[in-house]
Coordinates of C-alpha atoms in Angstrom, one line a residue:
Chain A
X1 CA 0.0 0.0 0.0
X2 CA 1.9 3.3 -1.4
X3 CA 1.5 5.9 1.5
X4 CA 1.4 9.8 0.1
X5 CA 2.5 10.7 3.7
X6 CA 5.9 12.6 3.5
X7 CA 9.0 12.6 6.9
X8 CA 11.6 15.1 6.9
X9 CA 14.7 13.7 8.5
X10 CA 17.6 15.5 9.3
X11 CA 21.2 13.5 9.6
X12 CA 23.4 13.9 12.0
X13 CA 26.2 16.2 10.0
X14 CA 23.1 19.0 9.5
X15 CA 21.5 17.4 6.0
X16 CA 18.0 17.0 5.3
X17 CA 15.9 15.0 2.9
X18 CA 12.2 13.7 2.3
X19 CA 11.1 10.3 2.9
X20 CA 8.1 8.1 2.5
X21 CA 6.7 7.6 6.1
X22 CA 5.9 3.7 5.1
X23 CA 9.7 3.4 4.0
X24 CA 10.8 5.3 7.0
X25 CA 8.9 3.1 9.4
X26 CA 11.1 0.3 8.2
X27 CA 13.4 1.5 11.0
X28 CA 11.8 1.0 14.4
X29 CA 13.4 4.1 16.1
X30 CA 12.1 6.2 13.3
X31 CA 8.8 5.1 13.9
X32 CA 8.8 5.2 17.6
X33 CA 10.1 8.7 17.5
X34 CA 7.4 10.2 15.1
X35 CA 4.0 7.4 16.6
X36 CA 3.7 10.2 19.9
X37 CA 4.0 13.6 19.2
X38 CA 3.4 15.8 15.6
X39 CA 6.1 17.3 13.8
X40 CA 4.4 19.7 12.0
X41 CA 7.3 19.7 9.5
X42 CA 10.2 19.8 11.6
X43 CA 12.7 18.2 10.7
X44 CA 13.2 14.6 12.6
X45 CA 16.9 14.2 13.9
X46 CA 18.5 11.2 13.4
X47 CA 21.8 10.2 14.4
X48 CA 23.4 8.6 11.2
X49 CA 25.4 10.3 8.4
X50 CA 23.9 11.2 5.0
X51 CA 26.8 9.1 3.4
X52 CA 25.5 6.1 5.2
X53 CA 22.1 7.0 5.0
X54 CA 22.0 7.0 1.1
X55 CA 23.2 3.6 1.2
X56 CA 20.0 2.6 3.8
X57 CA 17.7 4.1 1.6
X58 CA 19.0 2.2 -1.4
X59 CA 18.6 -0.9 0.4
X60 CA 15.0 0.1 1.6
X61 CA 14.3 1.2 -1.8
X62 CA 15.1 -1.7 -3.6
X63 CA 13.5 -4.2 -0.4
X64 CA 10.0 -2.1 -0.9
X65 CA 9.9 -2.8 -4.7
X66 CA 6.4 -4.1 -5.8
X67 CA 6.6 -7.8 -7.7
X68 CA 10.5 -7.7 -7.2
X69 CA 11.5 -12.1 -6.8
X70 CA 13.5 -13.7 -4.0
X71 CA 16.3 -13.9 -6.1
X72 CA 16.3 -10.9 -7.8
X73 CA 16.3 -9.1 -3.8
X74 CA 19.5 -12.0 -3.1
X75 CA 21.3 -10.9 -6.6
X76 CA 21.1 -7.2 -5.3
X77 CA 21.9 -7.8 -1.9
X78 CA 24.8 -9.6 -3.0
X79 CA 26.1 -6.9 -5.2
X80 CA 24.9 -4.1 -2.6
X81 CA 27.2 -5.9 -0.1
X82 CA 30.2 -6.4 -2.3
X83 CA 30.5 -2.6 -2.9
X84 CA 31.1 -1.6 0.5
X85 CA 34.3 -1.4 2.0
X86 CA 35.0 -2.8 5.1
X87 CA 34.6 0.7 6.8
X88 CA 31.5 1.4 4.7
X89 CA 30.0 -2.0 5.9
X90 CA 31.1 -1.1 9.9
X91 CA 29.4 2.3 9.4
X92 CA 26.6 0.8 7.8
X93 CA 26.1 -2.0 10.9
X94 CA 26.6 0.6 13.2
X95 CA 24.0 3.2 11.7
X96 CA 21.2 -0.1 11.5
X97 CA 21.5 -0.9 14.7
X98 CA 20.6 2.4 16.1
X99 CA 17.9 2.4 13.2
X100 CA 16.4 -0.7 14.4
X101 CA 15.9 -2.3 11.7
X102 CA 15.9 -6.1 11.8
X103 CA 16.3 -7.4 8.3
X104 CA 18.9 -5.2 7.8
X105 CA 20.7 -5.6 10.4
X106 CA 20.6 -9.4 10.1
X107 CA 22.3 -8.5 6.4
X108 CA 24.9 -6.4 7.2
X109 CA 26.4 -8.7 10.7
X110 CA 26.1 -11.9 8.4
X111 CA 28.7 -9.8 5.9
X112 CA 30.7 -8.7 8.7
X113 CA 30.8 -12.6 9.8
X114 CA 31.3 -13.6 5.9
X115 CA 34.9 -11.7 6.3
X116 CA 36.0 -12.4 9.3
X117 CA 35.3 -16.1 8.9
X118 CA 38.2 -18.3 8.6
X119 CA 40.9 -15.6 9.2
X120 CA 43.6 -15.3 11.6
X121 CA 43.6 -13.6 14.3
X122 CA 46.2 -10.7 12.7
X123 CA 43.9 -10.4 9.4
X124 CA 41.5 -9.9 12.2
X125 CA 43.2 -7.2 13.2
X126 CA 44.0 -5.7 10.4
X127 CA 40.0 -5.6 9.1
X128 CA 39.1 -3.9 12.3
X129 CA 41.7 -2.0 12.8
X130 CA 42.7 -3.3 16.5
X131 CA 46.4 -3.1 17.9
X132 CA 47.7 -6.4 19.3
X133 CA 47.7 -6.0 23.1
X134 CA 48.3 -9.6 23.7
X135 CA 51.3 -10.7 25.2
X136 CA 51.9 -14.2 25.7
X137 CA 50.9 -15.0 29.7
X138 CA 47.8 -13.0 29.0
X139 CA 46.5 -15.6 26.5
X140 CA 47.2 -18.8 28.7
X141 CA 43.7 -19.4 30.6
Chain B
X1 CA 13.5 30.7 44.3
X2 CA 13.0 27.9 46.7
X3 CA 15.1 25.1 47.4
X4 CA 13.1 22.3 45.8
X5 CA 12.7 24.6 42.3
X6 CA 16.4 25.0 42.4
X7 CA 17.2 21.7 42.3
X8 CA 14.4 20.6 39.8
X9 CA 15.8 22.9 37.4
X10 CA 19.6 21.4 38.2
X11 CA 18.2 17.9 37.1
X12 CA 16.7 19.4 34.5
X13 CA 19.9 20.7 33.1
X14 CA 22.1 17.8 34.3
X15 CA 19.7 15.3 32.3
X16 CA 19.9 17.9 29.4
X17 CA 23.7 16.9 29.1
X18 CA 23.6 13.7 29.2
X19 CA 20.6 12.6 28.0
X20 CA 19.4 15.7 25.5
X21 CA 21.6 14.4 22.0
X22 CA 20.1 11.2 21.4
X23 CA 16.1 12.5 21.4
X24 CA 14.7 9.3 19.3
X25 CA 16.4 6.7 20.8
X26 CA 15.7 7.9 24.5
X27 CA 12.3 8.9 23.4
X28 CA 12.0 4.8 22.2
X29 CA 13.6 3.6 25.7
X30 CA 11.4 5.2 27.4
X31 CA 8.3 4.3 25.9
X32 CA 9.4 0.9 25.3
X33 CA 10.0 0.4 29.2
X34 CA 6.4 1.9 30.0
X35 CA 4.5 -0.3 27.3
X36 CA 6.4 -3.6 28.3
X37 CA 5.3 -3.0 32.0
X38 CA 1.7 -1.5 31.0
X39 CA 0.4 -3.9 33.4
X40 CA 1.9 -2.3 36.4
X41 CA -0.5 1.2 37.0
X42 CA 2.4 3.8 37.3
X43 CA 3.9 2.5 34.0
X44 CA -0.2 2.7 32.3
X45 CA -0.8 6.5 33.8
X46 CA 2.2 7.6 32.4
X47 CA 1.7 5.7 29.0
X48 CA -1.6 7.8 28.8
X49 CA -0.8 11.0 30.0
X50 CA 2.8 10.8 27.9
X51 CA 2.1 14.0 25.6
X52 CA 1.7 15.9 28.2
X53 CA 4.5 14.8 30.7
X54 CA 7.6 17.5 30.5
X55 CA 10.6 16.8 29.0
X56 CA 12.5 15.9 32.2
X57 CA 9.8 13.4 33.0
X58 CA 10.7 11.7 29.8
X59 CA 14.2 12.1 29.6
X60 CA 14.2 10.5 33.4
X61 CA 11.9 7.5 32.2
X62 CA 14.6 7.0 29.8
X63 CA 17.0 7.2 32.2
X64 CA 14.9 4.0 33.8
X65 CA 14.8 1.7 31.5
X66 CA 18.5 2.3 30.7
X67 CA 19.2 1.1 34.3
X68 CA 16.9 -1.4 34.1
X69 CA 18.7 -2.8 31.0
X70 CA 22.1 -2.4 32.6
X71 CA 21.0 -4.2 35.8
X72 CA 20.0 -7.3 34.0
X73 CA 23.1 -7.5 32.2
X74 CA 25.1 -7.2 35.5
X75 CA 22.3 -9.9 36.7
X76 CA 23.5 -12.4 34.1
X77 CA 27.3 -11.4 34.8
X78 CA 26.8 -12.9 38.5
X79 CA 25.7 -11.1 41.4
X80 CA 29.6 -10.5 42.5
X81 CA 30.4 -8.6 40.2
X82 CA 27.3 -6.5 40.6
X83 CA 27.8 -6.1 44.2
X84 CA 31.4 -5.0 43.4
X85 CA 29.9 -2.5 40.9
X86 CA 27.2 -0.6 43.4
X87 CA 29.4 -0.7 45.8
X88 CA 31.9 1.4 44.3
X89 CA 29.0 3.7 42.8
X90 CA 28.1 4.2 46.1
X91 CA 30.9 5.3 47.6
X92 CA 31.8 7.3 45.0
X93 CA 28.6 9.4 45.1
X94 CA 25.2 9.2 48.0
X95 CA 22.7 10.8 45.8
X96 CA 20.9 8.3 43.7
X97 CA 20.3 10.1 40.5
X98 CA 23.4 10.6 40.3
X99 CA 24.3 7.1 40.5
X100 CA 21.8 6.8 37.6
X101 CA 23.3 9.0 35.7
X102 CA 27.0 7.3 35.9
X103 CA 25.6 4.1 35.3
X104 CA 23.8 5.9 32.4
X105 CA 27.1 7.3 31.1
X106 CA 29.5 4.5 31.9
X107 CA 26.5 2.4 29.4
X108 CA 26.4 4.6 26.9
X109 CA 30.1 5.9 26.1
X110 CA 32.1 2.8 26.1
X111 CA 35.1 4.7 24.9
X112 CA 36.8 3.6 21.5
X113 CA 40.3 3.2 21.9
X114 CA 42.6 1.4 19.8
X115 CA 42.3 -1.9 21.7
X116 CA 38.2 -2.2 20.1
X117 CA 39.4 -1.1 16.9
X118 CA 36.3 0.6 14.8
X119 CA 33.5 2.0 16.9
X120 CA 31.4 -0.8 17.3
X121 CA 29.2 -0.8 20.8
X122 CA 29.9 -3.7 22.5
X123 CA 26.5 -5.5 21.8
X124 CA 27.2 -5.5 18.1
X125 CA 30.0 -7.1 18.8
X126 CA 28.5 -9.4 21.0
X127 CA 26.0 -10.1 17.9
X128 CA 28.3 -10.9 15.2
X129 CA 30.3 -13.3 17.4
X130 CA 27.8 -15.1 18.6
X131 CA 26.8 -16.2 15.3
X132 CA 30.3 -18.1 14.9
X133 CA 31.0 -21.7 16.1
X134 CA 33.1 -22.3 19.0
X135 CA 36.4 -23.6 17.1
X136 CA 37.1 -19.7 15.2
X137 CA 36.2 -18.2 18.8
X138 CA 38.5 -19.9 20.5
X139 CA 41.1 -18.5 18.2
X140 CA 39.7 -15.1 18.1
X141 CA 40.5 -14.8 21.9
X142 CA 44.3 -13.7 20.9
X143 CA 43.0 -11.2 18.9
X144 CA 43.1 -8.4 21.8
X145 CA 42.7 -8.6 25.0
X146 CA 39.4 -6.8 24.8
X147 CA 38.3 -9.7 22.7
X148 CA 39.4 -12.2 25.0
X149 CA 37.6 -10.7 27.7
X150 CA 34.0 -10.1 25.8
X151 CA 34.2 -14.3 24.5
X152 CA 35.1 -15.5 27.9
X153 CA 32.5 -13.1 29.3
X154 CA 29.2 -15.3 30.8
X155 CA 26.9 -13.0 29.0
X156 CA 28.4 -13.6 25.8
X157 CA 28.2 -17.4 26.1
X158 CA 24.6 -17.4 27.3
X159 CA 23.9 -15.3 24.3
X160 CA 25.9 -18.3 21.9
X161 CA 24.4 -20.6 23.2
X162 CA 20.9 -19.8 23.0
X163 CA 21.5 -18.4 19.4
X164 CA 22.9 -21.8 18.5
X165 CA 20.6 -24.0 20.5
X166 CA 18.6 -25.1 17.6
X167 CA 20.8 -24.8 15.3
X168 CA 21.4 -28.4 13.3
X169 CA 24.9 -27.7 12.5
X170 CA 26.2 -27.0 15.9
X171 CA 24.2 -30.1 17.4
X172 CA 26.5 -33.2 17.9
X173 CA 26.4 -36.9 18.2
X174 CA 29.2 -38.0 21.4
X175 CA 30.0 -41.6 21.2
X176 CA 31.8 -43.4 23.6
X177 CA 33.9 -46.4 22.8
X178 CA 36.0 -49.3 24.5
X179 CA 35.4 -46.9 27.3
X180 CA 38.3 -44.9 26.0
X181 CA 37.6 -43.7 23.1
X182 CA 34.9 -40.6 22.1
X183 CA 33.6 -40.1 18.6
X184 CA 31.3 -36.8 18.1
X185 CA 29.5 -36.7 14.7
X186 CA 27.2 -33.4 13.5
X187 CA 23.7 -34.1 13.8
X188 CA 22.7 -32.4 10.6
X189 CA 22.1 -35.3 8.2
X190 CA 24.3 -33.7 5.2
X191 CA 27.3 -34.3 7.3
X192 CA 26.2 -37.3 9.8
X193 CA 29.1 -40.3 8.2
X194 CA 32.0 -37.3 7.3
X195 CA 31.6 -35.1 10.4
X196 CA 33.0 -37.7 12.9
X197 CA 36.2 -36.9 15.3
X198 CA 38.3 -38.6 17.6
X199 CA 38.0 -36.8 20.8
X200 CA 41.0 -36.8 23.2
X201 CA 39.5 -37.1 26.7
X202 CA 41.7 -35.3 29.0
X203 CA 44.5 -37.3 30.6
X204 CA 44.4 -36.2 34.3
X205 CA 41.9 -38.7 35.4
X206 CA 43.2 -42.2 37.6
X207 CA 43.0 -45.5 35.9
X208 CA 39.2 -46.7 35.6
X209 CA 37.7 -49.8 35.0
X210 CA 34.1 -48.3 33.7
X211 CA 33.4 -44.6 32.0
X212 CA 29.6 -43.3 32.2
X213 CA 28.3 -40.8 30.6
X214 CA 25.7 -39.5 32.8
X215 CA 24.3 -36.5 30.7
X216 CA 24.8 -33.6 29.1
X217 CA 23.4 -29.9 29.3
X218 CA 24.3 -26.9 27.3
X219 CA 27.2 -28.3 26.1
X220 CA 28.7 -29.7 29.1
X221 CA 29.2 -33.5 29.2
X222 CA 29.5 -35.4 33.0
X223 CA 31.7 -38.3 32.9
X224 CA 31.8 -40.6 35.7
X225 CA 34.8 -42.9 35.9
X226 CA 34.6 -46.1 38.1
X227 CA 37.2 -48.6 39.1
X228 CA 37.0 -51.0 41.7
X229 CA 38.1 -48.1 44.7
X230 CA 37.7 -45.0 43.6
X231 CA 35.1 -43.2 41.4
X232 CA 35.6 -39.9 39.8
X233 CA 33.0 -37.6 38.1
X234 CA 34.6 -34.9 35.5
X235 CA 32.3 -32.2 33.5
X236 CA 33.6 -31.8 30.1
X237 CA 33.3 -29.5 27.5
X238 CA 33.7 -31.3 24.2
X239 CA 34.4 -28.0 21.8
X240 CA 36.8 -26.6 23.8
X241 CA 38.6 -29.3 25.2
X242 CA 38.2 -28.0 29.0
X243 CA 36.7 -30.4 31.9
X244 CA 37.2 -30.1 35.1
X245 CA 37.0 -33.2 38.1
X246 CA 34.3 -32.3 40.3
X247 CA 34.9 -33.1 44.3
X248 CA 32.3 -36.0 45.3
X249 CA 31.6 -36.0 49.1
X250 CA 30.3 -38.7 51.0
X251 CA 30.5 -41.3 48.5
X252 CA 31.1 -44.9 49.9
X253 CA 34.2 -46.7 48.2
X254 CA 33.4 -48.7 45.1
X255 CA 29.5 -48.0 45.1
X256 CA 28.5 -47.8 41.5
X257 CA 25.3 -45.3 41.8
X258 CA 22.5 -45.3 39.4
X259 CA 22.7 -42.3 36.4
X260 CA 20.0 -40.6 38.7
X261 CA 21.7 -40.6 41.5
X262 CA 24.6 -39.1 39.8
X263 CA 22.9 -36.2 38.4
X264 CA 21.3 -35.7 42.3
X265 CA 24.3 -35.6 43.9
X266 CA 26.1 -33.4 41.1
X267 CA 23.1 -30.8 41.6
X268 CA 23.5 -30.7 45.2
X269 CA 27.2 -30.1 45.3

């Protein structure tokens, strides 16, 4: 059901763009925010980048598409994923979780658990950017 | 100005500080702490009358349910460690909102140093992990010592477990053989003949004439080892290798005990 009714949503580094309140309500916190009191146009403030933001939208865009198959959805996600780098992706995991939305959130940690799969613990490291304080007696037990 | 006025409008400000930036999210707290307890009457009044309650009023409901959500993770980390934890609140400061309001801070802004690497919170951390098996956590616990500490952390295990609990995959098959010899196989049918290891048993355990295995739980095997003097019960923990002998008291010499009474006397210890 296409909804006419229009959000204004305001990022966190000052931006602000127009979104369909059916497509904004995919993100619990969004929709928690707005359900109790009228905005009356103000812009709602939300505490992602519009960098990252863009990249929600895309997602929700694509997930909202009338007729669209499961593996048409699978092929995008797949491609939407593969595009990111890793400190996109983090950014990206980071900003959905604070969105609350669950299918998207789902998405992104299984990607972050695609690449750190199978690696050592210094390629670990090296995705996440962590400095080795391990020394060797601190590991036993 | 009187006395009670002037420290309303303190709060006011102090919650302003710390609880003022994040509007949505404390706004969603809130409410989701008032609708999850409608049944209690304080939590329904305020529900109904919530357009109309001031801004502190919210912002302090907020402030609520973020306690609340940190006490129940302290709950699950043991109650020492929670004891340890008020305790050193409450010396630190007497008045109680503003022990809410360093538990409130001390939640909110784990700090992002070097050691976490990027600025995940600590539950989306916890998240990700949990989805791994046991074997590439293990190894991940050398990655920092921040690392080590949130897989070896109760919370975190709980969280593991119960996310792999019905999982196929993780579910396996322990076979014992010739009394010495343990075989675990996957349960998930793809992989039931090819999945099958040789498990060392650890070797700290006397000579034994019979091994029992009494039960499992949560991924914890108890072992009972009998010879003709002595009997020993061990809890082991197949996917990480650990076990540990548990002390037996009052157990007459060479009395082989039914399974039931096994798991009684383990419970009561």
């Amino acid at each position: 059901m296409s909804s006419e009714k229009l959000l204004t949503l305001k990022t966190r580094d000052g931006e602000e763009f127009v979104l369909e309140e059916a497509m904004a309500f995919r993100s619990l916190t969004i929709k928690n925010a707005t359900s109790n009191y009228t905005i009356n146009n103000t812009p709602l403030p939300i505490n992602v980048e519009i960098n990252t933001m863009i990249k929600v939208i895309e997602y929700w865009k694509k997930h909202s598409e009338r007729g669209i198959s499961e593996d048409e959805l699978m092929n995008f996600d797949k491609k939407f994923f593969k595009l990111l780098h890793n400190s996109e992706l983090f950014d990206l995991v980071v900003a959905v979780d604070y969105l609350a939305d669950k299918g998207l959130s789902n998405a992104a940690c299984e990607q972050v658990l695609d690449k750190i799969t199978g690696k050592t613990p210094q390629e670990i490291r090296d995705i996440f950017n962590i400095n080795n304080d391990c020394t060797p007696t601190s590991l036993g037990g | 100005m009187d006395d009670v006025s002037v420290e309303t409008n303190l709060l006011d400000t102090l919650l302003e500080t710390f609880v003022g930036r994040d509007d949505a999210a404390s706004t969603t707290a809130a409410l989701a702490l008032l609708e999850a307890n409608s049944g209690i009457e304080v939590c329904q009044r305020l529900l109904k009358k919530w357009k109309h309650l001031r801004p502190f009023t919210q912002k302090f409901i907020a402030l609520v349910a973020e306690l609340k959500k940190t006490n129940e993770h302290l709950t699950m980390n043991g109650l020492n460690r929670a004891e340890k934890e008020v305790k050193v609140l409450d010396e630190e400061n007497d008045v109680s909102s503003d022990t809410l309001i360093r538990l409130y801070k001390k939640k909110k802004h784990t700090p992002v140093t070097k050691a976490m690497g990027v600025g995940f919170q600590e539950e989306i951390l916890l998240d990700i992990l949990s989805r791994l098996s046991v074997l590439p956590l293990l190894r991940f616990k050398c990655v920092s010592k921040f690392w080590k500490t949130l897989i070896s952390d109760p919370y975190f295990i709980m969280k593991h477990q119960s996310h792999h609990k019905n999982d196929l995959n993780s579910q396996k098959l322990l076979v014992v053989e010739d009394m010495t010899t343990f075989f675990s196989s996957s349960l998930s049918t793809v992989q039931l003949v090819e999945d099958v290891q040789n498990l060392d048993c650890v070797s700290n355990i006397k000579p034994f004439d019979i091994c029992n295995i009494y039960g499992c739980c949560d991924g914890l095997v108890l072992l009972g080892f009998v010879n003709r003097y002595d009997k020993q019960l061990l809890l082991w923990n197949p996917s990480t290798r650990e076990s540990t002998v548990l002390p037996i008291q009052n157990l007459h010499q060479g009395e082989l005990l039914s399974d039931w009474d096994m798991m009684q006397l383990v419970t009561a210890t």
